mmCIF file of C-alpha atoms and ligand atoms in Angstrom:
data_model
loop_
_atom_site.group_PDB
_atom_site.id
_atom_site.type_symbol
_atom_site.label_atom_id
_atom_site.label_comp_id
_atom_site.label_asym_id
_atom_site.label_seq_id
_atom_site.Cartn_x
_atom_site.Cartn_y
_atom_site.Cartn_z
ATOM 1 C CA UNK P 1 12.665 20.683 1.676
ATOM 2 C CA UNK P 2 11.211 17.472 -0.019
ATOM 3 C CA UNK P 3 11.841 17.098 -3.969
ATOM 4 C CA UNK P 4 9.968 18.012 -6.573
ATOM 5 C CA UNK P 5 9.557 14.548 -8.133
ATOM 6 C CA UNK P 6 8.848 10.806 -6.488
ATOM 7 C CA UNK P 7 8.832 7.083 -7.539
ATOM 8 C CA UNK P 8 5.396 5.657 -7.740
ATOM 9 C CA UNK P 9 4.034 2.378 -8.705
ATOM 10 C CA UNK P 10 1.152 2.999 -10.815
ATOM 11 C CA UNK P 11 -1.521 0.947 -11.817
ATOM 12 C CA UNK P 12 -1.866 0.920 -15.805
ATOM 13 C CA UNK P 13 -4.453 -1.346 -16.435
ATOM 14 C CA UNK P 14 -4.877 -5.149 -17.593
ATOM 15 C CA UNK P 15 -3.342 -6.672 -14.491
ATOM 16 C CA UNK P 16 0.033 -4.489 -14.728
ATOM 17 C CA UNK P 17 1.889 -2.083 -12.541
ATOM 18 C CA UNK P 18 4.373 0.389 -13.485
ATOM 19 C CA UNK P 19 7.319 2.511 -11.545
ATOM 20 C CA UNK P 20 6.552 6.106 -12.450
ATOM 21 C CA UNK P 21 8.123 9.264 -11.645
ATOM 22 C CA UNK P 22 5.052 11.546 -10.492
ATOM 23 C CA UNK P 23 5.077 14.815 -8.742
ATOM 24 C CA UNK P 24 5.424 15.236 -5.023
ATOM 25 C CA UNK P 25 1.490 16.039 -3.935
ATOM 26 C CA UNK P 26 1.563 19.738 -2.604
ATOM 27 C CA UNK P 27 0.787 20.570 0.883
ATOM 28 C CA UNK P 28 -2.696 21.902 1.543
ATOM 29 C CA UNK P 29 -3.475 23.692 4.523
ATOM 30 C CA UNK P 30 -4.156 21.745 7.410
ATOM 31 C CA UNK P 31 -2.089 18.797 5.840
ATOM 32 C CA UNK P 32 1.221 16.788 6.410
ATOM 33 C CA UNK P 33 3.430 15.621 3.590
ATOM 34 C CA UNK P 34 4.250 12.241 4.834
ATOM 35 C CA UNK P 35 7.488 10.504 3.538
ATOM 36 C CA UNK P 36 6.670 6.921 3.429
ATOM 37 C CA UNK P 37 9.007 4.266 5.435
ATOM 38 C CA UNK P 38 7.264 1.378 4.597
ATOM 39 C CA UNK P 39 3.585 0.092 3.152
ATOM 40 C CA UNK P 40 1.925 -3.117 3.510
ATOM 41 C CA UNK P 41 0.728 -5.217 0.698
ATOM 42 C CA UNK P 42 -3.223 -6.205 1.441
ATOM 43 C CA UNK P 43 -5.135 -8.929 0.002
ATOM 44 C CA UNK P 44 -7.595 -5.669 -1.581
ATOM 45 C CA UNK P 45 -4.776 -4.341 -3.729
ATOM 46 C CA UNK P 46 -4.181 -8.208 -4.867
ATOM 47 C CA UNK P 47 -7.422 -8.096 -5.559
ATOM 48 C CA UNK P 48 -7.739 -4.578 -7.423
ATOM 49 C CA UNK P 49 -4.544 -5.318 -9.520
ATOM 50 C CA UNK P 50 -4.519 -9.253 -10.254
ATOM 51 C CA UNK P 51 -7.953 -9.508 -11.126
ATOM 52 C CA UNK P 52 -8.290 -5.823 -12.593
ATOM 53 C CA UNK P 53 -10.692 -3.980 -10.459
ATOM 54 C CA UNK P 54 -8.353 -0.753 -9.888
ATOM 55 C CA UNK P 55 -8.523 2.243 -12.496
ATOM 56 C CA UNK P 56 -5.710 2.954 -14.699
ATOM 57 C CA UNK P 57 -3.733 5.836 -12.766
ATOM 58 C CA UNK P 58 -4.620 4.775 -9.367
ATOM 59 C CA UNK P 59 -1.576 4.112 -6.809
ATOM 60 C CA UNK P 60 -2.456 1.559 -4.133
ATOM 61 C CA UNK P 61 -1.384 0.833 -1.093
ATOM 62 C CA UNK P 62 -3.100 1.804 2.632
ATOM 63 C CA UNK P 63 -0.636 0.207 5.320
ATOM 64 C CA UNK P 64 1.929 2.691 5.735
ATOM 65 C CA UNK P 65 4.132 4.234 8.231
ATOM 66 C CA UNK P 66 6.211 7.474 7.431
ATOM 67 C CA UNK P 67 7.535 10.244 8.673
ATOM 68 C CA UNK P 68 6.393 13.862 8.691
ATOM 69 C CA UNK P 69 8.266 15.951 5.816
ATOM 70 C CA UNK P 70 6.337 19.168 5.771
ATOM 71 C CA UNK P 71 3.448 20.387 7.294
ATOM 72 C CA UNK P 72 0.659 22.879 5.730
ATOM 73 C CA UNK P 73 -0.426 26.660 6.914
ATOM 74 C CA UNK P 74 -2.693 25.946 9.851
ATOM 75 C CA UNK P 75 -1.187 22.741 11.461
ATOM 76 C CA UNK P 76 -0.490 22.917 15.185
ATOM 77 C CA UNK P 77 1.582 20.521 16.988
ATOM 78 C CA UNK P 78 3.165 18.564 14.464
ATOM 79 C CA UNK P 79 6.645 18.673 13.501
ATOM 80 C CA UNK P 80 8.889 17.711 10.477
ATOM 81 C CA UNK P 81 10.621 14.407 11.264
ATOM 82 C CA UNK P 82 7.840 13.454 13.484
ATOM 83 C CA UNK P 83 6.844 9.553 12.923
ATOM 84 C CA UNK P 84 2.972 8.826 12.278
ATOM 85 C CA UNK P 85 0.515 6.506 10.601
ATOM 86 C CA UNK P 86 -2.871 8.271 10.026
ATOM 87 C CA UNK P 87 -5.998 7.084 11.691
ATOM 88 C CA UNK P 88 -9.254 6.359 10.058
ATOM 89 C CA UNK P 89 -11.290 9.361 9.203
ATOM 90 C CA UNK P 90 -13.898 10.069 12.589
ATOM 91 C CA UNK P 91 -17.345 9.368 12.128
ATOM 92 C CA UNK P 92 -20.671 11.937 12.692
ATOM 93 C CA UNK P 93 -21.124 10.533 15.987
ATOM 94 C CA UNK P 94 -24.550 11.350 15.471
ATOM 95 C CA UNK P 95 -26.087 8.708 12.490
ATOM 96 C CA UNK P 96 -27.181 5.001 12.921
ATOM 97 C CA UNK P 97 -23.782 3.324 12.255
ATOM 98 C CA UNK P 98 -21.725 5.524 15.027
ATOM 99 C CA UNK P 99 -24.694 5.411 17.185
ATOM 100 C CA UNK P 100 -23.982 1.718 17.485
ATOM 101 C CA UNK P 101 -20.096 2.030 17.552
ATOM 102 C CA UNK P 102 -19.363 1.398 14.101
ATOM 103 C CA UNK P 103 -17.987 4.711 13.245
ATOM 104 C CA UNK P 104 -15.832 3.509 10.343
ATOM 105 C CA UNK P 105 -19.247 2.688 8.449
ATOM 106 C CA UNK P 106 -20.698 6.533 9.372
ATOM 107 C CA UNK P 107 -23.383 7.080 6.759
ATOM 108 C CA UNK P 108 -22.107 10.540 6.665
ATOM 109 C CA UNK P 109 -18.523 10.320 5.357
ATOM 110 C CA UNK P 110 -17.754 11.013 2.009
ATOM 111 C CA UNK P 111 -17.925 8.444 -0.533
ATOM 112 C CA UNK P 112 -14.758 6.326 -0.639
ATOM 113 C CA UNK P 113 -13.005 6.032 -4.205
ATOM 114 C CA UNK P 114 -11.954 2.118 -3.792
ATOM 115 C CA UNK P 115 -10.784 1.700 -7.252
ATOM 116 C CA UNK P 116 -8.768 5.100 -7.957
ATOM 117 C CA UNK P 117 -7.293 5.245 -4.617
ATOM 118 C CA UNK P 118 -4.739 7.750 -3.592
ATOM 119 C CA UNK P 119 -2.274 6.001 -1.587
ATOM 120 C CA UNK P 120 1.163 4.788 -0.666
ATOM 121 C CA UNK P 121 3.045 2.699 -3.184
ATOM 122 C CA UNK P 122 4.971 5.733 -3.528
ATOM 123 C CA UNK P 123 7.672 8.122 -1.880
ATOM 124 C CA UNK P 124 4.947 10.927 -0.148
ATOM 125 C CA UNK P 125 1.524 11.424 0.667
ATOM 126 C CA UNK P 126 -0.727 13.986 2.344
ATOM 127 C CA UNK P 127 -2.352 13.298 5.213
ATOM 128 C CA UNK P 128 -5.508 15.517 7.031
ATOM 129 C CA UNK P 129 -3.394 16.723 9.980
ATOM 130 C CA UNK P 130 -6.084 15.403 12.113
ATOM 131 C CA UNK P 131 -5.815 11.862 11.317
ATOM 132 C CA UNK P 132 -1.886 11.843 12.303
ATOM 133 C CA UNK P 133 -1.208 9.242 14.966
ATOM 134 C CA UNK P 134 2.318 9.353 16.569
ATOM 135 C CA UNK P 135 4.306 6.264 16.491
ATOM 136 C CA UNK P 136 5.140 5.190 20.570
ATOM 137 C CA UNK P 137 8.764 5.330 21.260
ATOM 138 C CA UNK P 138 10.246 1.943 20.879
ATOM 139 C CA UNK P 139 7.857 0.917 17.890
ATOM 140 C CA UNK P 140 9.615 0.714 14.280
ATOM 141 C CA UNK P 141 8.416 2.472 11.240
ATOM 142 C CA UNK P 142 8.793 -1.370 10.146
ATOM 143 C CA UNK P 143 6.563 -2.299 12.583
ATOM 144 C CA UNK P 144 3.899 0.242 12.688
ATOM 145 C CA UNK P 145 3.168 -0.281 8.767
ATOM 146 C CA UNK P 146 1.033 -2.866 10.638
ATOM 147 C CA UNK P 147 -1.112 -0.650 12.523
ATOM 148 C CA UNK P 148 -3.830 -0.723 9.994
ATOM 149 C CA UNK P 149 -4.410 -4.361 9.508
ATOM 150 C CA UNK P 150 -3.698 -5.021 13.036
ATOM 151 C CA UNK P 151 -6.689 -2.500 13.933
ATOM 152 C CA UNK P 152 -8.594 -4.768 11.535
ATOM 153 C CA UNK P 153 -7.743 -7.776 13.408
ATOM 154 C CA UNK P 154 -9.154 -6.400 16.224
ATOM 155 C CA UNK P 155 -11.952 -4.905 15.033
ATOM 156 C CA UNK P 156 -12.952 -8.890 13.529
ATOM 157 C CA UNK P 157 -12.019 -9.999 16.901
ATOM 158 C CA UNK P 158 -14.010 -7.358 18.810
ATOM 159 C CA UNK P 159 -17.186 -8.035 16.572
ATOM 160 C CA UNK P 160 -17.213 -11.718 17.285
ATOM 161 C CA UNK P 161 -17.425 -11.180 21.153
ATOM 162 C CA UNK P 162 -14.454 -13.985 21.584
ATOM 163 C CA UNK P 163 -13.553 -14.681 25.061
ATOM 164 C CA UNK P 164 -11.099 -17.118 26.328
ATOM 165 C CA UNK P 165 -13.347 -19.966 26.484
ATOM 166 C CA UNK P 166 -14.235 -20.084 22.773
ATOM 167 C CA UNK P 167 -12.889 -22.611 20.508
ATOM 168 C CA UNK P 168 -12.254 -20.624 17.295
ATOM 169 C CA UNK P 169 -11.494 -21.476 13.578
ATOM 170 C CA UNK P 170 -9.292 -19.458 11.293
ATOM 171 C CA UNK P 171 -9.993 -20.470 7.723
ATOM 172 C CA UNK P 172 -7.044 -18.923 5.797
ATOM 173 C CA UNK P 173 -3.577 -18.802 7.213
ATOM 174 C CA UNK P 174 -1.876 -15.540 4.899
ATOM 175 C CA UNK P 175 -1.077 -12.494 6.369
ATOM 176 C CA UNK P 176 -4.691 -11.429 7.545
ATOM 177 C CA UNK P 177 -5.119 -15.179 9.402
ATOM 178 C CA UNK P 178 -1.692 -14.768 10.989
ATOM 179 C CA UNK P 179 -2.974 -11.241 12.334
ATOM 180 C CA UNK P 180 -6.354 -12.436 13.602
ATOM 181 C CA UNK P 181 -4.603 -15.595 15.059
ATOM 182 C CA UNK P 182 -1.903 -13.279 16.843
ATOM 183 C CA UNK P 183 -4.510 -10.755 17.983
ATOM 184 C CA UNK P 184 -6.625 -13.818 19.302
ATOM 185 C CA UNK P 185 -3.327 -15.111 21.323
ATOM 186 C CA UNK P 186 -2.823 -11.681 22.285
ATOM 187 C CA UNK P 187 -6.280 -11.417 24.227
ATOM 188 C CA UNK P 188 -6.085 -14.839 26.108
ATOM 189 C CA UNK P 189 -7.540 -16.830 23.309
ATOM 190 C CA UNK P 190 -5.837 -20.740 23.524
ATOM 191 C CA UNK P 191 -7.649 -22.944 21.224
ATOM 192 C CA UNK P 192 -7.363 -21.757 17.604
ATOM 193 C CA UNK P 193 -7.350 -24.222 14.876
ATOM 194 C CA UNK P 194 -5.713 -22.879 11.432
ATOM 195 C CA UNK P 195 -7.477 -24.494 8.707
ATOM 196 C CA UNK P 196 -4.362 -23.794 5.326
ATOM 197 C CA UNK P 197 -3.513 -25.459 2.531
ATOM 198 C CA UNK P 198 -0.303 -24.239 1.952
ATOM 199 C CA UNK P 199 2.582 -26.003 3.495
ATOM 200 C CA UNK P 200 4.747 -22.270 4.428
ATOM 201 C CA UNK P 201 1.684 -21.005 5.796
ATOM 202 C CA UNK P 202 0.978 -24.158 7.774
ATOM 203 C CA UNK P 203 3.881 -23.403 9.505
ATOM 204 C CA UNK P 204 3.979 -19.996 10.199
ATOM 205 C CA UNK P 205 0.446 -20.597 11.874
ATOM 206 C CA UNK P 206 1.977 -23.218 14.234
ATOM 207 C CA UNK P 207 4.803 -20.844 15.163
ATOM 208 C CA UNK P 208 2.422 -17.955 15.814
ATOM 209 C CA UNK P 209 0.698 -20.097 18.020
ATOM 210 C CA UNK P 210 -2.348 -22.268 16.551
ATOM 211 C CA UNK P 211 -3.319 -25.075 18.664
ATOM 212 C CA UNK P 212 -3.911 -26.748 15.673
ATOM 213 C CA UNK P 213 -3.184 -26.668 12.299
ATOM 214 C CA UNK P 214 -5.335 -28.336 9.491
ATOM 215 C CA UNK P 215 -5.696 -28.783 5.623
ATOM 216 C CA UNK P 216 -9.240 -27.745 4.163
ATOM 217 C CA UNK P 217 -9.817 -31.549 3.518
ATOM 218 C CA UNK P 218 -9.882 -32.038 7.350
ATOM 219 C CA UNK P 219 -13.382 -29.669 7.425
ATOM 220 C CA UNK P 220 -15.168 -32.525 5.976
ATOM 221 C CA UNK P 221 -19.069 -32.738 5.002
ATOM 222 C CA UNK P 222 -21.185 -32.536 8.502
ATOM 223 C CA UNK P 223 -24.303 -34.766 8.895
ATOM 224 C CA UNK P 224 -27.531 -32.608 8.511
ATOM 225 C CA UNK P 225 -29.295 -31.202 11.344
ATOM 226 C CA UNK P 226 -26.435 -32.124 13.964
ATOM 227 C CA UNK P 227 -23.001 -30.259 14.731
ATOM 228 C CA UNK P 228 -19.967 -31.286 13.677
ATOM 229 C CA UNK P 229 -18.007 -34.145 15.829
ATOM 230 C CA UNK P 230 -15.708 -31.110 17.511
ATOM 231 C CA UNK P 231 -17.516 -27.695 16.949
ATOM 232 C CA UNK P 232 -16.114 -24.355 16.734
ATOM 233 C CA UNK P 233 -17.882 -21.515 18.590
ATOM 234 C CA UNK P 234 -16.841 -18.745 16.645
ATOM 235 C CA UNK P 235 -14.896 -18.574 12.876
ATOM 236 C CA UNK P 236 -12.992 -16.043 11.128
ATOM 237 C CA UNK P 237 -12.788 -16.559 7.562
ATOM 238 C CA UNK P 238 -9.713 -14.655 6.169
ATOM 239 C CA UNK P 239 -9.190 -16.807 3.231
ATOM 240 C CA UNK P 240 -11.747 -15.200 0.762
ATOM 241 C CA UNK P 241 -12.679 -18.751 -0.749
ATOM 242 C CA UNK P 242 -16.519 -19.403 -0.700
ATOM 243 C CA UNK P 243 -15.822 -23.379 0.275
ATOM 244 C CA UNK P 244 -13.876 -22.053 3.027
ATOM 245 C CA UNK P 245 -16.525 -19.808 4.340
ATOM 246 C CA UNK P 246 -19.118 -22.555 3.375
ATOM 247 C CA UNK P 247 -16.973 -25.438 5.521
ATOM 248 C CA UNK P 248 -16.776 -22.902 8.590
ATOM 249 C CA UNK P 249 -20.585 -22.201 8.583
ATOM 250 C CA UNK P 250 -20.845 -26.144 8.626
ATOM 251 C CA UNK P 251 -18.110 -26.575 11.469
ATOM 252 C CA UNK P 252 -19.963 -24.008 13.605
ATOM 253 C CA UNK P 253 -21.612 -25.461 16.846
ATOM 254 C CA UNK P 254 -25.054 -24.018 18.409
ATOM 255 C CA UNK P 255 -25.077 -20.249 18.814
ATOM 256 C CA UNK P 256 -21.507 -20.050 16.713
ATOM 257 C CA UNK P 257 -20.352 -16.654 15.001
ATOM 258 C CA UNK P 258 -19.044 -16.892 11.662
ATOM 259 C CA UNK P 259 -16.910 -13.457 11.135
ATOM 260 C CA UNK P 260 -16.049 -12.764 7.488
ATOM 261 C CA UNK P 261 -12.593 -10.937 7.026
ATOM 262 C CA UNK P 262 -11.379 -12.150 3.410
ATOM 263 C CA UNK P 263 -12.857 -10.698 0.655
ATOM 264 C CA UNK P 264 -13.012 -12.671 -2.572
ATOM 265 C CA UNK P 265 -14.870 -12.667 -6.278
ATOM 266 C CA UNK P 266 -16.429 -16.267 -5.685
ATOM 267 C CA UNK P 267 -19.526 -15.994 -2.814
ATOM 268 C CA UNK P 268 -20.716 -18.847 -0.805
ATOM 269 C CA UNK P 269 -23.775 -20.508 -0.711
ATOM 270 C CA UNK P 270 -25.254 -20.143 2.648
ATOM 271 C CA UNK P 271 -27.119 -23.416 4.280
ATOM 272 C CA UNK P 272 -30.224 -21.217 5.520
ATOM 273 C CA UNK P 273 -31.397 -24.521 7.364
ATOM 274 C CA UNK P 274 -28.092 -25.073 9.762
ATOM 275 C CA UNK P 275 -28.177 -21.360 10.524
ATOM 276 C CA UNK P 276 -31.667 -21.386 11.508
ATOM 277 C CA UNK P 277 -31.153 -24.729 13.443
ATOM 278 C CA UNK P 278 -28.298 -23.941 15.106
ATOM 279 C CA UNK P 279 -28.743 -20.124 15.215
ATOM 280 C CA UNK P 280 -25.559 -19.171 13.438
ATOM 281 C CA UNK P 281 -24.690 -15.378 13.205
ATOM 282 C CA UNK P 282 -22.469 -14.342 10.418
ATOM 283 C CA UNK P 283 -20.962 -11.001 10.187
ATOM 284 C CA UNK P 284 -18.597 -8.726 8.073
ATOM 285 C CA UNK P 285 -15.794 -7.091 9.847
ATOM 286 C CA UNK P 286 -14.397 -4.632 7.236
ATOM 287 C CA UNK P 287 -13.229 -1.671 9.120
ATOM 288 C CA UNK P 288 -11.933 -0.594 12.706
ATOM 289 C CA UNK P 289 -13.373 0.190 16.341
ATOM 290 C CA UNK P 290 -14.796 3.316 17.260
ATOM 291 C CA UNK P 291 -11.519 3.832 19.136
ATOM 292 C CA UNK P 292 -9.674 3.876 15.611
ATOM 293 C CA UNK P 293 -5.821 2.884 15.389
ATOM 294 C CA UNK P 294 -4.773 3.825 18.844
ATOM 295 C CA UNK P 295 -5.620 0.304 20.294
ATOM 296 C CA UNK P 296 -3.705 -1.544 17.547
ATOM 297 C CA UNK P 297 -0.828 1.159 17.506
ATOM 298 C CA UNK P 298 -0.779 0.269 21.372
ATOM 299 C CA UNK P 299 -0.430 -3.294 20.925
ATOM 300 C CA UNK P 300 2.029 -3.272 18.347
ATOM 301 C CA UNK P 301 4.359 -0.914 20.793
ATOM 302 C CA UNK P 302 3.653 -3.792 23.939
ATOM 303 C CA UNK P 303 5.488 -6.247 22.109
ATOM 304 C CA UNK P 304 2.473 -8.900 22.747
ATOM 305 C CA UNK P 305 2.726 -9.615 18.877
ATOM 306 C CA UNK P 306 5.243 -11.854 17.028
ATOM 307 C CA UNK P 307 6.005 -9.194 14.539
ATOM 308 C CA UNK P 308 8.875 -11.065 13.030
ATOM 309 C CA UNK P 309 6.744 -13.580 12.486
ATOM 310 C CA UNK P 310 3.671 -11.575 10.755
ATOM 311 C CA UNK P 311 5.746 -9.562 8.486
ATOM 312 C CA UNK P 312 8.381 -11.683 5.640
ATOM 313 C CA UNK P 313 12.180 -10.656 6.081
ATOM 314 C CA UNK P 314 12.597 -9.209 2.960
ATOM 315 C CA UNK P 315 10.984 -6.024 2.273
ATOM 316 C CA UNK P 316 10.443 -5.036 -1.608
ATOM 317 C CA UNK P 317 11.379 -2.027 -3.829
ATOM 318 C CA UNK P 318 8.201 -0.778 -5.943
ATOM 319 C CA UNK P 319 9.581 -2.920 -8.740
ATOM 320 C CA UNK P 320 8.943 -6.104 -7.216
ATOM 321 C CA UNK P 321 5.482 -5.356 -6.054
ATOM 322 C CA UNK P 322 3.676 -7.269 -9.260
ATOM 323 C CA UNK P 323 5.836 -10.123 -8.887
ATOM 324 C CA UNK P 324 5.210 -10.446 -4.972
ATOM 325 C CA UNK P 325 1.444 -9.937 -5.297
ATOM 326 C CA UNK P 326 1.708 -12.781 -7.529
ATOM 327 C CA UNK P 327 3.411 -15.235 -5.483
ATOM 328 C CA UNK P 328 1.261 -13.866 -2.131
ATOM 329 C CA UNK P 329 -1.759 -15.195 -4.429
ATOM 330 C CA UNK P 330 -0.156 -18.120 -4.988
ATOM 331 C CA UNK P 331 0.055 -18.829 -1.112
ATOM 332 C CA UNK P 332 3.998 -19.030 -1.312
ATOM 333 C CA UNK P 333 4.485 -16.309 1.298
ATOM 334 C CA UNK P 334 2.988 -16.803 4.491
ATOM 335 C CA UNK P 335 2.884 -13.319 6.080
ATOM 336 C CA UNK P 336 2.749 -9.318 5.625
ATOM 337 C CA UNK P 337 5.041 -8.630 2.542
ATOM 338 C CA UNK P 338 6.259 -4.405 3.398
ATOM 339 C CA UNK P 339 7.176 -2.218 0.227
ATOM 340 C CA UNK P 340 9.729 0.161 0.545
ATOM 341 C CA UNK P 341 9.102 3.611 -1.754
ATOM 342 C CA UNK P 342 12.209 3.020 -3.662
ATOM 343 C CA UNK P 343 13.579 1.318 -7.115
ATOM 344 C CA UNK P 344 15.754 -1.561 -6.153
ATOM 345 C CA UNK P 345 16.817 -2.433 -9.720
HETATM 346 ZN ZN1 LIG O 1 -5.718 -3.657 3.974
HETATM 347 ZN ZN1 LIG O 2 -21.893 8.725 11.356
#
């Protein structure tokens, strides 16, 4: 039997998080109670906390893996103790977005409360049973916590239509950029340049398999009406910085594509003349492919991603969440940090 209360990291306003004791949620019919094993820190969590967008009382964290601790009435086929992640909600299959193969932006899905989100920086969460996916044998709960960001990286790569002939630029060598780089390598793309200022992240990008690692100043001004000397065919903007997006657009080749993956609070300026003359495309990649999380789970289970390089070696407790977010925002930690839902102090 699960306990009555649990530790949770709660956003209390003014950019602050506090570990509180909350009641373990009741399991409704057709739901499962999941004991969280690990939950990754997402760039969106950093924005919500450090830039103070979150609503006080929110528990953040959506990149989790865990074990079923209880099932509600009417739940068939799921047993206590099963290691799981939760897929995205299914699209309706009929609306314009679904018909275009983009069910994760289905027009008929319910309103999402992005600011007051009830997430997994706590010990237990409830999940609608149809969303559960079993973690394959041989894939650890810890590695499975990368399923959601891996699904995002796969989606970004698929939306761009990247092929092994492409010359790719990734701006931002943090957790998101490293995952995009690793996914690109896993689908046979070898020419990937990463632009990143922080030395720890530059070194990690090299280890993950970047063919070149540069600093932002290496993406200098490009002459008007011409391409850069060595332009890229596809760019993934993973830093959330306006200057990086502007430089990435400038350094695209004719018919090149920029994919926005990292969110940010300053907006880039778009040189429409360059976009017109070079017939550039800019797209946003926010969510997941129509196949949901299953391909990401499969890719992680295949062992083709260097998980040890994509995750920081030391997991943290709930009480270390805020200082770790600050370190991530400063670029001190190259890769994904996983949170254990416990208090270490
Ligand atoms: Zn995320
Ligand atoms: Zn739909």
